[in-house]
Amino acid sequence: MTFDEDRSKNQEKGGRKLWKHSSPERTAMYQFKRYVSEKYSREFSGEEDKFNSLWAWSVDEIESFWSEVWYYTGIKASQGFESVVDVNSGMFPRPAWFSGALLNFAENLLFPQLRDNGGDAVDENAVAVIAATEKDEREYVTWKELRERVRVCAAALKQRVKQGDVVAGYVANHTNALVAMLASTSLGCVWTGISPDHGTTAVLERLVQLEPKALFADSGVLYNGKIHEVITKLGEITSALLNLETVVVFNNPFGPEIDVQSLKPTGRSESLIWRYEDFARTGDQDCPLEFLPLPPDTPVYVLFSSGTTGKPKCICHGAVGTLIQHKKEHMIHCDIGPGSVFFQFTTVTWMMWHWLVSGLASGATIVLYDGSPFRPLVGEGGNLAMAKLVDELGVTHFGTSAKYLSMLEQSNVHPKDKYAMKTLKAIYSTASVLAPSTFEYVYSAFGPDLDLASITGGTDIISLFGASSPLVPVYSGEIQCLGLGMKVEAWDGSGRNVEDSGETGDLVCVKPFPCMPVKFWGENGEAVYKKSYFEEFPGVWHHGDFVKINPKTRGLQMLGRSDAILKPAGVRIGTAEIYNVLLANFPTQFEDAVCVGRRRVSDADEHVVLFVKMSSGALLTPQLVATVKSKIRQELSARHVPVIIDMAPEIPVTTNGKKVEVAVKQIISGMNVKVSASVANVECLEWFRRWAAKN
């Protein structure tokens, strides 16, 4: 079970075998496999086939599989289900799941139960949440304390909202954010979170569509040693959201003192803005913690697409799909449960925050971290900050981005030389492709006895298509396995399954799965839903990732996005967000623009490149470039800022006026591109080829 063992046995399977679990029979997945084998008289045998035969059963027998996951993981429901799903109904329109059941999402997180335990899976005096900051501050919250804080918040909130209302958070990753989400979903409200690094424009593009009734916000945030006040932006946001009836502000220590009256827009209710302490006192102090039982596909979260072709799309996820998928992934795939300490570095906007907090439903202690991953400055440049936290808190499962791990690799730091991290069992890497060299680096820098699991999924499914498995080795450059119950294949452009040949193709899912969005928010939601996933291959989920399935290892290799979404450092960014900033702030300087990601074979990460066509008489001066970058950083985020801004004589467009982003992206990334006849000014692509050759 070490980095060096079995090197000679790999042969030509793909990447090098880097790790193999020494005691797979002690894991939850092995126990689940044995349970299913006995109940259904199915034999799942073979050393290398322990997982693959189980996966095949899970996607062949969808109803039986998901029914067993419901019971095995301990879904808490006030009324059981009558049927799992109609497997003959197709994937779109989305079929209903677990019809007849009644449950509450928040109750499952606050009162987790396991299969063999009808009561609590946790001691109420055990720690449920550890909140940490880059200033080395720590907050330990027991299950009993967390439940009480949610009770108080829900008691005040229930006087102001009703089931189905949207409650938004403009908050950092701390316990109060978690409390607000749990209070909201306990009442049947829909939660959406946006981190304070988003500018006013980016926030309003999202929240105007949702018309939230209540908004929780921080007064200020601390990141990378700098204090960023939020109050000014909050005032602008509050003024623009006319349906807001309640705004609750958490007065963080590094934020300015809250002046409630100065925040209240002219003509709005005197009771619009509240300090959290005052808000909490308005509820019935004797009101018990209650959970509204609701149908399984009731919306609980709205997450946002990257805004590629306009405003970000509002993707709505349901209670049972989110819950059962996360419990399956945590408990069965990742072996997370009571006694685990689960830390995923994330903001509240990213789907990984939702994945993290669902760790409560498996009885784990979760770690909420607010700040830069390179603070405090432990080791050169803070490179050891996260390792220090893992070691101090006894983290068992640590999730981060591939970009973070590659930055450590480039700095040639070895955390295990300073911190033992004896409790660490697994590292999860996501958000972008984990390079083979980084796989090798992690085992040398963090230790040989780890499951380094590169995982993939997305906002669209709030979970994973490619996951970890203790029954499968880790091969360099590969995701260990496909998720149980997820019938994922690789298709070429003609709709042919090419997975067995090892050819590259688009990631598709050909059978229904419970964490499909319940809807897209808005009047044209169903049409947008269909266009987003079911038009490329009618009736089949097309995810937009370019992949290869290794026919020998069955590992999944991610080759990038098959659409035009930007992904610097693994963060999904829509080009339309950048175009909107240019149009609003520089209407006389730029006639047109195209923004793409560039990642050549020699590049460790994707970089954002912005090409602009100047208006007549305008010049692209260094001062203008700096101003554009500053404005994008201010209104969107630092991650949106292009690495390169350059002039182009023409911007390629289709005959109906759409920018030809994919062709430009491929050309400047060094690919040989066959240009579609739909490009109206195809000759201008030659300029981009010359640019790529020179740059």
XYZ file of C-alpha atoms in Angstrom:
695
model
C 0.000 0.000 0.000
C 2.885 2.346 -0.720
C 4.010 4.692 -3.441
C 6.854 2.419 -4.528
C 5.287 -1.019 -4.454
C 4.138 -2.957 -7.517
C 5.882 -0.624 -9.978
C 6.957 -3.565 -12.108
C 3.429 -4.975 -12.255
C 1.844 -2.000 -13.955
C 2.858 -2.971 -17.492
C 1.045 -0.753 -19.994
C -2.212 -0.184 -18.156
C -2.004 3.559 -18.486
C -0.550 5.711 -15.754
C 1.617 4.220 -13.020
C -0.100 2.479 -10.154
C 0.590 4.733 -7.181
C -1.588 3.355 -4.392
C -3.736 0.415 -3.413
C -5.811 0.068 -0.253
C -4.246 -2.442 2.135
C -7.513 -3.435 3.845
C -10.404 -2.883 1.423
C -12.568 -5.380 3.309
C -12.722 -2.896 6.196
C -14.291 -0.149 4.083
C -17.941 0.831 3.716
C -17.903 0.132 -0.024
C -16.743 -3.428 0.556
C -19.444 -3.918 3.184
C -22.068 -2.477 0.832
C -20.869 -4.783 -1.941
C -21.115 -7.801 0.348
C -24.580 -6.750 1.540
C -25.852 -6.402 -2.041
C -24.176 -9.653 -3.082
C -25.935 -11.601 -0.343
C -29.336 -9.976 -0.818
C -29.459 -10.290 -4.600
C -27.378 -13.469 -4.956
C -24.896 -11.633 -7.151
C -21.210 -12.488 -7.224
C -18.851 -9.486 -7.388
C -15.460 -11.152 -7.604
C -11.998 -10.682 -9.008
C -9.216 -8.554 -7.523
C -9.268 -5.854 -10.207
C -13.006 -6.275 -10.810
C -14.238 -5.772 -7.265
C -15.603 -2.366 -8.113
C -16.443 -2.654 -11.805
C -18.859 -5.554 -11.367
C -20.609 -3.658 -8.561
C -20.811 -0.566 -10.766
C -22.279 -2.597 -13.634
C -25.023 -3.913 -11.348
C -25.726 -0.410 -10.018
C -26.391 1.004 -13.497
C -28.212 -2.070 -14.810
C -30.559 -2.267 -11.823
C -31.173 1.399 -11.084
C -34.303 0.951 -8.974
C -32.783 -1.747 -6.777
C -29.511 0.136 -6.389
C -30.978 3.470 -5.313
C -33.466 1.749 -3.019
C -30.571 0.039 -1.242
C -28.631 3.309 -1.021
C -31.658 4.934 0.655
C -31.721 2.304 3.406
C -27.991 1.642 3.646
C -27.047 5.294 4.151
C -29.938 6.019 6.518
C -32.092 8.608 4.765
C -34.352 10.094 7.438
C -37.967 10.473 6.264
C -41.273 11.004 8.049
C -42.941 8.970 5.299
C -41.345 6.287 3.143
C -41.310 6.149 -0.642
C -43.762 4.173 -2.786
C -41.564 3.897 -5.882
C -37.960 4.758 -6.711
C -38.172 5.996 -10.309
C -39.832 5.111 -13.600
C -36.821 3.866 -15.554
C -38.850 3.767 -18.766
C -39.744 7.456 -18.699
C -36.439 8.635 -20.166
C -34.131 11.351 -18.863
C -36.007 14.441 -20.009
C -38.371 15.671 -18.785
C -36.704 14.695 -15.539
C -38.424 11.724 -13.874
C -39.612 11.956 -10.268
C -37.590 10.155 -7.609
C -38.816 8.379 -4.453
C -42.441 9.340 -5.014
C -44.608 9.294 -1.911
C -41.818 10.086 0.528
C -41.779 13.089 2.847
C -38.534 14.375 4.316
C -36.639 17.501 5.262
C -33.138 18.201 3.999
C -31.944 20.141 7.055
C -33.190 17.462 9.439
C -31.006 14.881 7.703
C -27.939 17.078 8.216
C -28.700 18.022 11.813
C -29.899 14.599 12.986
C -27.964 12.056 10.914
C -28.861 8.412 11.218
C -27.191 5.274 9.933
C -28.686 2.036 8.620
C -28.427 0.067 11.848
C -29.257 2.949 14.152
C -32.755 4.410 14.205
C -31.630 7.147 16.588
C -28.865 9.708 16.346
C -25.646 8.593 14.686
C -23.728 11.141 16.758
C -23.302 12.249 20.360
C -24.877 15.686 20.758
C -21.834 16.822 22.721
C -19.398 15.797 19.987
C -18.008 18.443 17.650
C -20.053 18.918 14.477
C -18.281 21.947 13.003
C -14.818 23.437 13.266
C -14.616 26.923 11.796
C -11.116 28.208 11.061
C -9.739 31.433 9.616
C -6.481 32.533 8.067
C -5.743 34.391 11.330
C -5.505 31.010 13.092
C -8.836 31.544 14.852
C -10.835 28.421 15.729
C -14.483 27.874 16.646
C -15.665 24.457 17.814
C -19.419 23.877 17.609
C -21.061 20.763 19.032
C -24.095 19.112 17.490
C -26.191 20.404 20.375
C -24.933 23.966 19.885
C -25.422 23.827 16.117
C -29.005 22.651 16.515
C -29.719 25.441 18.984
C -28.261 28.105 16.710
C -30.373 26.826 13.825
C -33.456 26.817 16.068
C -32.956 30.465 17.017
C -32.330 31.555 13.433
C -35.296 29.589 12.076
C -37.625 31.007 14.732
C -36.847 34.544 13.577
C -36.828 33.675 9.887
C -40.174 31.852 9.875
C -41.958 35.132 10.680
C -40.664 36.615 7.429
C -40.619 33.839 4.816
C -42.756 30.930 3.680
C -42.106 27.608 1.984
C -40.638 28.070 -1.492
C -39.220 31.543 -0.867
C -35.600 32.135 -1.810
C -33.141 33.027 0.945
C -29.740 34.235 -0.236
C -26.387 34.458 1.472
C -23.700 36.988 0.522
C -21.350 35.405 2.990
C -17.969 33.842 3.560
C -17.465 30.233 4.631
C -18.240 30.281 8.345
C -20.656 28.766 10.850
C -23.206 31.565 10.529
C -23.508 30.831 6.805
C -24.176 27.167 7.584
C -26.725 28.101 10.254
C -28.587 30.405 7.858
C -28.743 27.675 5.199
C -29.990 25.037 7.628
C -32.578 27.395 9.113
C -33.832 28.260 5.629
C -34.129 24.684 4.399
C -35.722 23.538 7.661
C -38.623 25.851 6.728
C -38.817 24.644 3.133
C -37.081 27.690 1.667
C -34.569 27.594 -1.179
C -30.996 28.608 -0.327
C -28.488 30.233 -2.643
C -25.015 31.387 -1.651
C -22.652 33.909 -3.237
C -19.247 34.666 -1.769
C -18.309 38.306 -1.012
C -15.474 38.304 -3.558
C -18.158 38.754 -6.233
C -18.762 42.335 -7.285
C -22.148 44.029 -7.323
C -22.755 43.313 -11.006
C -22.050 39.593 -10.634
C -24.299 39.346 -7.571
C -27.214 41.157 -9.161
C -26.981 39.141 -12.385
C -27.772 36.153 -10.203
C -30.102 37.436 -7.508
C -32.329 39.612 -9.695
C -33.442 36.398 -11.383
C -34.327 34.737 -8.068
C -36.012 37.675 -6.286
C -34.999 36.544 -2.778
C -37.195 37.472 0.169
C -34.326 37.443 2.659
C -30.589 38.078 2.414
C -27.875 37.223 4.938
C -24.614 39.129 4.460
C -21.244 39.775 6.081
C -20.157 43.278 7.016
C -16.638 42.543 5.814
C -14.256 39.740 4.953
C -10.570 39.026 5.445
C -8.609 37.427 2.615
C -4.877 37.061 2.173
C -4.173 39.463 5.000
C -6.388 42.251 3.657
C -9.737 43.456 4.968
C -12.441 43.877 2.317
C -15.542 45.740 3.414
C -18.856 44.480 2.059
C -21.229 47.151 3.373
C -20.959 49.464 0.345
C -21.715 46.652 -2.080
C -24.485 45.422 0.192
C -26.173 48.816 0.033
C -26.135 48.744 -3.771
C -27.459 45.189 -3.839
C -30.239 45.937 -1.369
C -31.371 48.958 -3.377
C -31.625 46.893 -6.563
C -33.488 43.910 -5.079
C -36.950 45.362 -4.680
C -38.554 42.138 -3.419
C -36.199 41.903 -0.462
C -38.116 42.105 2.798
C -35.333 41.224 5.231
C -31.582 41.831 5.200
C -29.569 40.365 8.079
C -25.955 41.456 8.563
C -23.307 39.494 10.445
C -21.001 42.055 12.040
C -17.653 40.350 11.539
C -14.739 41.532 13.700
C -12.870 42.915 10.683
C -15.925 44.565 9.132
C -17.062 48.132 9.848
C -19.621 48.814 12.533
C -23.071 48.419 11.000
C -25.203 51.543 10.649
C -28.596 50.018 9.912
C -30.236 53.274 8.884
C -27.528 54.174 6.396
C -28.034 50.852 4.633
C -31.798 51.234 4.243
C -32.751 52.479 0.759
C -35.070 55.465 0.619
C -38.710 54.503 0.767
C -38.145 50.959 2.034
C -39.465 49.478 5.268
C -37.899 50.508 8.559
C -37.620 46.803 9.431
C -35.673 45.868 6.288
C -32.116 45.828 7.719
C -31.123 43.942 10.869
C -27.987 43.184 12.806
C -27.995 39.442 13.311
C -28.080 39.745 17.097
C -31.222 41.893 16.942
C -32.811 39.705 14.273
C -32.304 36.562 16.355
C -34.194 38.101 19.280
C -37.329 38.682 17.189
C -38.223 34.990 17.028
C -40.220 33.006 19.559
C -37.532 32.060 22.039
C -39.542 29.014 23.158
C -40.235 27.752 19.635
C -38.838 24.217 19.210
C -36.635 23.225 16.309
C -39.068 21.892 13.724
C -38.648 20.533 10.219
C -41.271 20.882 7.518
C -41.744 17.469 5.840
C -41.771 17.914 2.080
C -41.860 15.853 -1.135
C -38.433 14.522 -2.158
C -37.931 16.723 -5.230
C -38.640 19.952 -3.317
C -35.979 22.557 -4.258
C -33.336 23.233 -1.610
C -30.481 24.914 -3.508
C -29.997 27.202 -6.478
C -26.511 27.153 -7.980
C -25.392 29.197 -10.956
C -23.907 28.301 -14.297
C -20.899 30.230 -15.487
C -22.881 32.582 -17.722
C -21.363 31.589 -21.058
C -24.147 32.818 -23.327
C -25.709 35.512 -21.183
C -26.746 35.837 -17.591
C -25.809 32.906 -15.354
C -28.413 30.154 -15.470
C -30.122 29.325 -12.175
C -29.843 25.577 -11.596
C -32.245 24.277 -8.968
C -31.411 21.109 -7.016
C -33.831 19.051 -4.978
C -33.738 17.624 -1.482
C -33.570 13.893 -2.070
C -31.285 14.031 -5.106
C -28.713 16.153 -3.316
C -28.968 14.219 -0.073
C -28.845 10.640 -1.329
C -26.118 11.357 -3.873
C -23.923 13.063 -1.286
C -24.480 10.318 1.293
C -23.660 7.685 -1.334
C -20.452 9.491 -2.277
C -19.379 10.287 1.264
C -20.291 7.067 3.036
C -19.801 4.436 0.321
C -17.205 5.932 -2.024
C -15.158 7.980 0.465
C -15.651 6.024 3.706
C -16.701 9.194 5.540
C -18.757 8.752 8.699
C -18.824 9.378 12.470
C -15.264 10.008 13.599
C -14.212 11.474 10.252
C -12.987 15.069 10.053
C -13.826 16.348 6.582
C -12.222 19.544 5.235
C -12.923 20.841 1.740
C -11.360 24.171 0.793
C -14.182 26.104 -0.868
C -16.338 29.215 -0.927
C -20.110 29.159 -0.432
C -20.640 29.742 -4.168
C -18.889 26.617 -5.354
C -20.797 23.329 -5.450
C -18.094 21.850 -3.244
C -19.452 23.868 -0.296
C -22.733 22.014 -0.630
C -20.808 18.749 -0.919
C -18.843 19.618 2.215
C -21.759 20.555 4.464
C -23.600 17.369 3.494
C -20.821 15.600 5.366
C -22.932 16.304 8.444
C -25.547 13.855 7.118
C -22.943 11.100 7.375
C -22.124 12.034 10.966
C -18.746 13.574 10.146
C -17.187 16.651 11.696
C -16.807 19.268 8.971
C -14.205 22.031 8.759
C -15.252 25.436 7.420
C -12.247 27.515 6.396
C -12.469 31.232 5.635
C -9.448 32.814 4.011
C -6.525 32.216 1.704
C -5.053 28.702 1.502
C -1.647 30.357 1.871
C -2.390 31.981 5.235
C -1.102 32.111 7.886
C 2.389 32.434 6.486
C 3.607 29.011 7.568
C 6.524 27.909 5.440
C 7.780 29.966 2.530
C 4.874 32.050 1.217
C 2.346 30.209 3.359
C 2.782 26.967 1.429
C 2.324 24.888 4.580
C -0.772 26.656 5.939
C -3.241 23.944 4.917
C -0.932 21.129 5.996
C -0.680 22.779 9.405
C -4.477 22.921 9.631
C -4.857 19.293 8.566
C -2.322 18.231 11.182
C -3.748 20.383 13.976
C -7.404 19.450 13.474
C -6.847 15.773 12.781
C -8.384 15.994 9.324
C -9.067 12.590 7.782
C -10.379 13.705 4.367
C -8.981 16.857 2.714
C -10.429 18.332 -0.470
C -8.755 21.021 -2.534
C -8.177 22.116 -6.114
C -5.754 20.668 -8.629
C -4.365 24.178 -9.036
C -3.452 24.373 -5.340
C -1.617 21.065 -5.483
C 0.231 22.081 -8.650
C 1.310 25.346 -7.000
C 2.805 23.369 -4.135
C 4.479 21.131 -6.692
C 6.000 24.126 -8.476
C 7.289 25.426 -5.136
C 8.779 22.006 -4.402
C 7.504 21.932 -0.829
C 7.039 18.694 1.094
C 4.493 19.171 3.907
C 5.218 15.755 5.435
C 8.718 16.938 6.336
C 7.205 19.355 8.875
C 3.759 17.947 9.671
C 3.035 14.263 10.227
C -0.668 14.517 9.261
C -1.110 11.058 10.783
C -4.905 11.111 10.539
C -5.044 11.964 6.830
C -6.554 9.130 4.767
C -7.576 10.820 1.524
C -6.954 13.918 -0.564
C -9.626 14.951 -3.063
C -8.579 17.030 -6.050
C -11.139 18.725 -8.261
C -12.014 21.860 -10.279
C -9.522 21.118 -13.052
C -7.408 18.323 -14.460
C -4.784 16.941 -12.067
C -1.577 16.470 -14.035
C 0.207 13.108 -13.836
C 3.278 14.816 -12.396
C 1.135 16.238 -9.604
C -0.173 12.772 -8.772
C 3.412 11.669 -8.296
C 4.274 14.815 -6.357
C 1.447 14.365 -3.842
C 2.621 10.882 -2.890
C 6.163 12.100 -2.348
C 5.151 15.322 -0.565
C 2.211 14.207 1.605
C 3.013 10.542 2.133
C 2.557 7.176 0.420
C -0.451 5.895 2.368
C -3.195 8.109 0.905
C -6.074 7.739 -1.495
C -5.350 10.625 -3.875
C -8.725 10.879 -5.554
C -9.115 13.157 -8.511
C -12.892 13.659 -8.717
C -15.146 15.297 -11.281
C -18.756 16.369 -11.543
C -20.114 19.847 -11.495
C -22.567 22.523 -10.509
C -25.030 20.941 -12.923
C -25.335 17.777 -10.812
C -24.093 19.178 -7.462
C -22.031 15.995 -7.127
C -19.759 13.602 -9.014
C -19.632 11.576 -12.203
C -16.070 10.411 -11.485
C -15.271 9.457 -7.901
C -12.960 7.588 -5.540
C -13.112 3.946 -4.526
C -11.136 1.998 -1.915
C -11.538 -1.089 -4.126
C -9.644 0.470 -7.034
C -5.952 1.462 -7.241
C -4.858 5.011 -7.964
C -3.231 5.330 -11.380
C -1.310 8.454 -12.303
C -3.435 10.866 -14.322
C -6.717 8.995 -13.841
C -9.899 9.379 -11.826
C -10.331 6.065 -10.037
C -13.862 5.153 -11.059
C -17.280 6.206 -12.261
C -19.861 6.914 -9.586
C -22.123 4.050 -8.572
C -25.508 4.427 -10.226
C -24.120 6.852 -12.831
C -24.243 5.288 -16.331
C -21.435 7.392 -17.772
C -20.026 6.749 -21.237
C -17.706 8.502 -23.700
C -19.356 9.282 -27.054
C -17.892 10.579 -30.261
C -19.632 13.249 -32.320
C -21.882 10.725 -34.030
C -23.237 9.396 -30.747
C -21.138 6.219 -30.774
C -19.902 4.850 -27.452
C -16.098 4.775 -27.707
C -15.189 3.904 -24.109
C -14.047 0.355 -24.842
C -11.685 1.535 -27.580
C -10.008 4.140 -25.389
C -10.850 6.892 -27.863
C -11.612 10.401 -26.684
C -15.184 11.603 -26.561
C -17.792 13.658 -24.780
C -18.864 12.633 -21.297
C -22.507 11.583 -21.373
C -24.842 9.902 -18.903
C -27.413 7.663 -20.544
C -29.705 6.746 -17.644
C -31.568 8.907 -15.090
C -29.888 9.789 -11.803
C -31.482 11.461 -8.752
C -29.252 14.549 -8.585
C -30.312 15.864 -11.978
C -31.594 19.431 -11.429
C -35.279 19.508 -10.544
C -35.639 22.582 -12.750
C -34.021 25.718 -14.084
C -35.365 28.837 -12.412
C -37.326 31.258 -14.571
C -40.128 31.416 -17.119
C -38.224 29.531 -19.832
C -36.571 27.144 -17.415
C -37.626 23.904 -19.089
C -36.410 25.056 -22.504
C -33.083 26.201 -21.028
C -32.750 22.885 -19.174
C -33.239 20.904 -22.375
C -30.887 23.091 -24.386
C -28.172 22.851 -21.741
C -27.929 19.049 -21.593
C -30.188 17.233 -24.049
C -29.746 18.839 -27.459
C -26.273 17.574 -28.383
C -27.467 13.969 -28.055
C -31.288 13.898 -27.799
C -32.496 12.135 -24.677
C -28.990 11.742 -23.241
C -27.251 13.982 -20.708
C -24.331 15.758 -22.429
C -22.072 17.213 -19.768
C -19.598 19.219 -21.835
C -16.394 17.486 -20.706
C -13.926 15.908 -23.123
C -12.776 12.572 -21.702
C -11.254 9.164 -22.256
C -12.073 5.979 -20.353
C -9.077 3.684 -19.995
C -10.358 0.300 -21.237
C -7.885 -1.569 -19.004
C -8.154 0.270 -15.695
C -11.644 1.729 -16.312
C -10.225 4.980 -14.964
C -11.511 8.287 -16.304
C -9.105 10.735 -17.919
C -10.274 14.359 -18.140
C -9.060 16.215 -21.216
C -10.751 19.557 -20.640
C -14.045 21.226 -21.444
C -15.710 20.519 -24.740
C -17.410 23.902 -24.740
C -16.149 27.446 -24.294
C -16.308 27.769 -20.521
C -13.173 29.319 -19.048
C -11.549 27.390 -16.226
C -8.481 29.163 -14.815
C -7.339 27.372 -11.654
C -10.362 25.135 -12.093
C -12.881 27.922 -11.484
C -15.703 27.862 -14.041
C -16.132 31.278 -15.619
C -18.527 32.377 -18.302
C -17.291 34.694 -21.018
C -20.551 36.632 -21.042
C -19.767 37.996 -17.594
C -16.611 39.623 -18.964
C -18.363 40.919 -22.074
C -21.011 42.533 -19.878
C -18.369 44.460 -17.938
C -16.793 45.716 -21.177
C -20.113 46.831 -22.587
C -21.197 48.614 -19.417
C -17.915 50.390 -18.714
C -16.066 50.756 -22.036
C -18.718 51.245 -24.717
C -16.669 53.774 -26.705
C -13.300 52.048 -26.537
C -14.156 48.528 -27.729
C -16.179 47.563 -30.746
C -16.163 43.856 -29.995
C -14.250 41.210 -28.048
C -13.727 37.487 -27.659
C -12.532 35.882 -24.433
C -11.166 32.336 -24.354
C -9.072 30.003 -22.258
C -5.635 28.955 -23.437
C -3.927 25.759 -22.383
C -1.172 24.363 -24.557
C 0.508 21.011 -23.984
C 3.329 22.793 -22.166
C 1.012 24.804 -19.897
C 0.279 23.665 -16.342
C -3.021 25.535 -16.213
C -5.483 27.364 -18.394
C -5.081 31.135 -18.768
C -7.775 33.638 -19.715
C -6.975 35.617 -22.868
C -9.069 38.587 -23.995
C -8.922 39.822 -27.582
C -10.510 43.195 -28.277
C -11.405 44.979 -31.482
C -10.866 48.675 -30.873
C -13.376 51.317 -31.844
C -12.283 53.783 -34.505
C -9.638 56.120 -33.104
C -9.245 54.215 -29.819
C -5.902 52.791 -28.681
C -5.152 49.897 -26.357
C -2.748 51.646 -24.019
C -1.145 50.063 -20.935
C -3.304 52.360 -18.841
C -6.483 51.088 -20.517
C -5.404 47.469 -20.047
C -4.835 48.125 -16.346
C -8.216 49.834 -16.036
C -10.014 46.934 -17.732
C -8.360 44.406 -15.435
C -9.199 46.508 -12.389
C -12.836 46.853 -13.411
C -13.210 43.121 -14.068
C -11.638 42.370 -10.690
C -13.949 44.883 -8.983
C -17.222 43.808 -10.583
C -16.609 40.076 -10.902
C -13.604 38.609 -9.101
C -9.846 38.288 -9.304
C -10.217 34.931 -11.027
C -11.999 36.569 -13.974
C -9.076 38.879 -14.804
C -7.429 37.982 -18.155
C -3.724 37.179 -18.124
C -3.397 38.689 -21.614
C -5.396 41.486 -23.250
C -4.472 42.080 -26.888
C -5.893 43.761 -29.987
C -7.391 41.758 -32.860
C -8.421 43.264 -36.219
C -11.638 41.235 -36.362
C -13.657 39.039 -34.029
C -14.888 35.813 -35.669
C -18.655 35.369 -35.606
C -21.183 32.916 -36.986
C -23.723 33.874 -39.606
C -26.212 34.668 -36.874
C -23.738 36.891 -35.024
C -22.493 34.571 -32.273
C -18.841 34.764 -31.311
C -16.789 31.768 -32.435
C -15.108 31.148 -29.090
C -14.289 27.458 -29.368
C -12.334 27.824 -32.607
C -10.274 30.700 -31.191
C -9.620 28.743 -27.998
C -8.432 25.697 -29.922
C -6.253 27.710 -32.309
C -4.374 29.623 -29.621
C -3.984 26.375 -27.640
C -2.067 24.862 -30.548
C -4.762 22.604 -31.963
C -5.433 21.959 -35.635
C -8.948 23.284 -36.157
C -11.427 22.517 -38.885
C -13.535 25.640 -39.176
C -17.271 25.309 -39.646
C -18.964 26.880 -42.643
C -21.139 28.768 -40.242
C -18.282 31.211 -39.542
C -19.190 34.391 -41.401
C -15.696 35.931 -41.480
C -13.583 32.796 -41.506
C -10.563 34.613 -42.928
C -9.959 36.449 -39.655
C -9.062 33.167 -37.941
C -5.749 33.275 -39.797
C -4.753 36.242 -37.645
C -5.280 34.118 -34.517
C -3.103 31.357 -35.982
C -0.306 33.868 -36.558
C -0.799 35.282 -33.054
C -0.531 31.790 -31.558
C 2.700 31.118 -33.470
C 4.285 34.310 -32.119
C 2.999 34.087 -28.560
